[in-house]
Structures are given as C-alpha cells and as structure tokens.
C-alpha cells in the first residue's frame, strides 16, 4: 500500500527519434531534371530531357553522363548492374551501371501508356523498414516546401523550405535515410 517508485525506468529508455529535414549536401543540375530521380546503394540517377546522369552517393560527384536522341521518360533499375531506359518514342535502351555503356538498343518501340507525373502526392516512410521509428510518416511536397507528417496523428513533425520549387523527388532511401 505504501510502495513508492524508487527508480524511474522511463529515463533509462532511449528517446524515439522523430524525423527531421536537414540538408547534408546540394548538387545543382546544369539542366532541368525532367523525371523523378532514382537510386541504388551506390548511385543517384537523374534525367534531364535527353541526358541520363549518374552521380556517386558517397562523394556526390559526377560518375558518368550519356546523351540520347530522344527525351528519356522512364528508368527501371534491373539486377546484374543494368538499367533499362525508355525514351519518348518508346525505344528501349539497356545501360551498364558502372560506366554507362550502352549494351543494346531495342528498335521495336513499347507502347507508352503515360508519362510519369511530377512530384508524387505522398511518399511513405514505413517504420518496419526504418527500424529507428515507431510509427509511419508521410511526406508531401507543395511547391518549395517538403513536409513530414505523422501517420498516427496527422500532425506536421518537420518542414523544410527551399529557394526553388521542387519539381521531382525520389522515394525514401532507407539505407541513407534521405530523399534525392
């Protein structure tokens, strides 16, 4: 009946992190990015109309760049260090990741149903895939503002303003804990 708490265990538990938006680096593209960036464990891949560019994630330096006759509208990262590109005419190109060499071009066009739209409406950050978190978060982009919203409460937990509008943003990189 007269027990009292001698040790407060809650002070010993680690604090659960809440996502923040911080800028670690910045790379200014010499041309406008025209579709959402994609990435793998080593590189970030950007498209600027007819130019496909590879940037190293660890140094953020240009690794290689390749130009095409038509605008690139879709990128698919494949196994075995290969990338499939599709241009606005539906032509397919298989690129080798390490140096950007063209392995083949398929002259028979694929039917393009739709071009990827600019910045996705909502990007999810899944707490199962990011073990630091205890709940899901959602990221929205509105002009030049990125917001992180709590999935449980719907409250904005972090927000970052940029000088320029955000036309494209990648999915969440669960390894590097960032967006491109």
Short mmCIF file of C-alpha atoms in Angstrom, two decimals:
data_model
loop_
_atom_site.label_atom_id
_atom_site.label_comp_id
_atom_site.label_asym_id
_atom_site.label_seq_id
_atom_site.Cartn_x
_atom_site.Cartn_y
_atom_site.Cartn_z
CA UNK A 1 0.00 0.00 0.00
CA UNK A 2 2.80 2.38 0.76
CA UNK A 3 5.04 1.42 -2.16
CA UNK A 4 6.77 4.20 -3.97
CA UNK A 5 8.76 4.35 -7.13
CA UNK A 6 12.47 4.28 -6.35
CA UNK A 7 13.81 4.10 -9.91
CA UNK A 8 12.22 5.87 -12.85
CA UNK A 9 12.89 3.46 -15.71
CA UNK A 10 11.43 5.78 -18.34
CA UNK A 11 14.53 7.99 -18.05
CA UNK A 12 16.71 4.98 -18.98
CA UNK A 13 14.83 4.17 -22.17
CA UNK A 14 16.22 5.63 -25.39
CA UNK A 15 14.36 8.55 -26.90
CA UNK A 16 12.41 7.65 -30.03
CA UNK A 17 13.59 9.82 -32.91
CA UNK A 18 11.20 11.99 -34.87
CA UNK A 19 12.22 12.55 -38.50
CA UNK A 20 13.87 15.86 -39.31
CA UNK A 21 14.64 17.54 -42.60
CA UNK A 22 18.28 18.56 -42.88
CA UNK A 23 20.35 19.38 -45.92
CA UNK A 24 23.64 17.43 -45.94
CA UNK A 25 24.68 18.37 -49.46
CA UNK A 26 23.45 20.14 -52.54
CA UNK A 27 24.11 19.44 -56.21
CA UNK A 28 22.82 21.90 -58.76
CA UNK A 29 21.99 20.27 -62.06
CA UNK A 30 23.28 22.16 -65.10
CA UNK A 31 19.91 21.46 -66.75
CA UNK A 32 16.32 20.93 -65.56
CA UNK A 33 15.56 17.49 -64.16
CA UNK A 34 12.62 16.04 -66.12
CA UNK A 35 11.59 12.87 -64.19
CA UNK A 36 11.84 11.65 -60.59
CA UNK A 37 15.37 10.68 -59.50
CA UNK A 38 16.05 7.01 -58.79
CA UNK A 39 18.86 5.48 -56.75
CA UNK A 40 20.54 2.27 -55.73
CA UNK A 41 23.04 1.53 -52.98
CA UNK A 42 25.88 3.38 -54.76
CA UNK A 43 24.45 5.96 -57.15
CA UNK A 44 21.76 8.54 -57.87
CA UNK A 45 20.40 8.58 -61.45
CA UNK A 46 18.99 11.78 -62.95
CA UNK A 47 17.35 12.53 -66.27
CA UNK A 48 17.44 15.92 -67.91
CA UNK A 49 15.40 15.55 -71.09
CA UNK A 50 17.81 13.62 -73.39
CA UNK A 51 20.67 13.25 -70.89
CA UNK A 52 21.00 10.44 -68.35
CA UNK A 53 23.42 11.18 -65.49
CA UNK A 54 24.93 9.03 -62.73
CA UNK A 55 26.20 10.63 -59.51
CA UNK A 56 28.10 8.75 -56.77
CA UNK A 57 26.25 8.78 -53.44
CA UNK A 58 29.37 8.82 -51.26
CA UNK A 59 31.06 11.80 -52.98
CA UNK A 60 28.15 13.41 -54.92
CA UNK A 61 30.47 13.75 -57.88
CA UNK A 62 29.54 13.05 -61.49
CA UNK A 63 30.36 9.42 -62.34
CA UNK A 64 29.17 9.44 -65.96
CA UNK A 65 26.62 11.02 -68.26
CA UNK A 66 25.10 9.76 -71.52
CA UNK A 67 23.06 11.62 -74.16
CA UNK A 68 20.27 10.14 -76.28
CA UNK A 69 18.47 11.19 -79.44
CA UNK A 70 15.04 11.47 -77.72
CA UNK A 71 13.90 12.51 -74.25
CA UNK A 72 14.07 9.76 -71.60
CA UNK A 73 10.72 9.28 -69.86
CA UNK A 74 11.24 6.15 -67.73
CA UNK A 75 14.05 4.44 -65.78
CA UNK A 76 13.98 0.90 -64.37
CA UNK A 77 16.88 -0.34 -62.26
CA UNK A 78 17.48 -4.02 -63.01
CA UNK A 79 19.52 -6.76 -61.41
CA UNK A 80 23.04 -7.62 -62.59
CA UNK A 81 24.08 -3.94 -62.60
CA UNK A 82 21.87 -2.92 -65.53
CA UNK A 83 19.44 -0.07 -66.18
CA UNK A 84 16.56 -0.04 -68.65
CA UNK A 85 15.66 3.34 -70.16
CA UNK A 86 12.63 4.13 -72.30
CA UNK A 87 12.52 7.25 -74.43
CA UNK A 88 9.53 9.31 -75.59
CA UNK A 89 9.33 7.24 -78.80
CA UNK A 90 9.08 4.01 -76.79
CA UNK A 91 12.61 2.88 -77.70
CA UNK A 92 14.35 0.77 -75.05
CA UNK A 93 18.00 1.00 -74.03
CA UNK A 94 19.95 -1.30 -71.70
CA UNK A 95 22.72 0.56 -69.89
CA UNK A 96 25.55 -0.89 -67.80
CA UNK A 97 25.64 0.86 -64.39
CA UNK A 98 29.40 1.04 -63.80
CA UNK A 99 30.39 3.19 -66.80
CA UNK A 100 27.12 3.96 -68.56
CA UNK A 101 27.90 1.87 -71.63
CA UNK A 102 25.01 1.15 -73.96
CA UNK A 103 24.63 -2.65 -74.08
CA UNK A 104 21.76 -2.64 -76.57
CA UNK A 105 19.00 -0.55 -78.08
CA UNK A 106 15.69 -2.13 -78.97
CA UNK A 107 14.28 -0.54 -82.09
CA UNK A 108 10.79 -2.01 -81.63
CA UNK A 109 9.01 0.59 -79.51
CA UNK A 110 6.96 -0.29 -76.44
CA UNK A 111 3.53 1.27 -76.01
CA UNK A 112 3.78 4.15 -73.54
CA UNK A 113 0.55 4.43 -71.58
CA UNK A 114 1.50 7.51 -69.57
CA UNK A 115 4.49 9.61 -68.69
CA UNK A 116 5.45 9.69 -65.01
CA UNK A 117 4.00 12.72 -63.31
CA UNK A 118 5.95 15.25 -61.36
CA UNK A 119 6.48 15.01 -57.59
CA UNK A 120 4.36 12.21 -56.10
CA UNK A 121 1.37 13.20 -53.97
CA UNK A 122 2.54 11.24 -50.91
CA UNK A 123 5.74 9.36 -50.11
CA UNK A 124 5.58 6.94 -47.18
CA UNK A 125 8.28 6.23 -44.65
CA UNK A 126 7.49 2.78 -43.25
CA UNK A 127 8.56 2.19 -39.64
CA UNK A 128 9.04 -1.52 -40.37
CA UNK A 129 11.68 -0.69 -42.99
CA UNK A 130 13.26 2.09 -40.89
CA UNK A 131 13.74 0.44 -37.51
CA UNK A 132 14.54 3.75 -35.78
CA UNK A 133 10.89 4.78 -35.95
CA UNK A 134 7.80 3.65 -34.04
CA UNK A 135 5.18 4.85 -36.48
CA UNK A 136 4.67 5.57 -40.16
CA UNK A 137 5.27 9.01 -41.60
CA UNK A 138 4.12 10.60 -44.83
CA UNK A 139 5.99 13.16 -46.88
CA UNK A 140 4.28 15.72 -49.06
CA UNK A 141 5.72 18.29 -51.44
CA UNK A 142 3.98 21.59 -52.15
CA UNK A 143 5.86 23.93 -54.46
CA UNK A 144 9.09 24.61 -52.49
CA UNK A 145 8.10 23.02 -49.15
CA UNK A 146 8.66 19.42 -48.02
CA UNK A 147 6.58 18.33 -45.00
CA UNK A 148 6.85 15.18 -42.88
CA UNK A 149 3.51 14.22 -41.32
CA UNK A 150 2.84 11.76 -38.51
CA UNK A 151 0.77 8.83 -39.75
CA UNK A 152 -0.89 8.40 -36.36
CA UNK A 153 -1.83 11.97 -35.54
CA UNK A 154 -1.73 13.72 -38.91
CA UNK A 155 0.49 16.44 -37.45
CA UNK A 156 3.38 18.05 -39.33
CA UNK A 157 6.53 16.99 -37.45
CA UNK A 158 9.08 18.60 -39.76
CA UNK A 159 9.07 21.04 -42.63
CA UNK A 160 11.77 22.46 -44.90
CA UNK A 161 11.53 25.41 -47.30
CA UNK A 162 13.74 25.60 -50.39
CA UNK A 163 14.52 28.61 -52.56
CA UNK A 164 13.29 26.90 -55.72
CA UNK A 165 10.19 24.81 -56.38
CA UNK A 166 10.61 21.04 -56.08
CA UNK A 167 9.60 19.52 -59.40
CA UNK A 168 10.74 15.95 -58.68
CA UNK A 169 11.67 13.95 -55.60
CA UNK A 170 12.72 10.34 -55.21
CA UNK A 171 11.17 7.73 -52.97
CA UNK A 172 12.69 7.48 -49.47
CA UNK A 173 16.17 5.89 -49.40
CA UNK A 174 16.00 3.53 -46.40
CA UNK A 175 19.77 2.93 -46.44
CA UNK A 176 20.93 6.55 -46.48
CA UNK A 177 17.77 7.85 -44.71
CA UNK A 178 17.13 10.60 -47.25
CA UNK A 179 15.46 11.80 -50.48
CA UNK A 180 17.04 12.96 -53.72
#
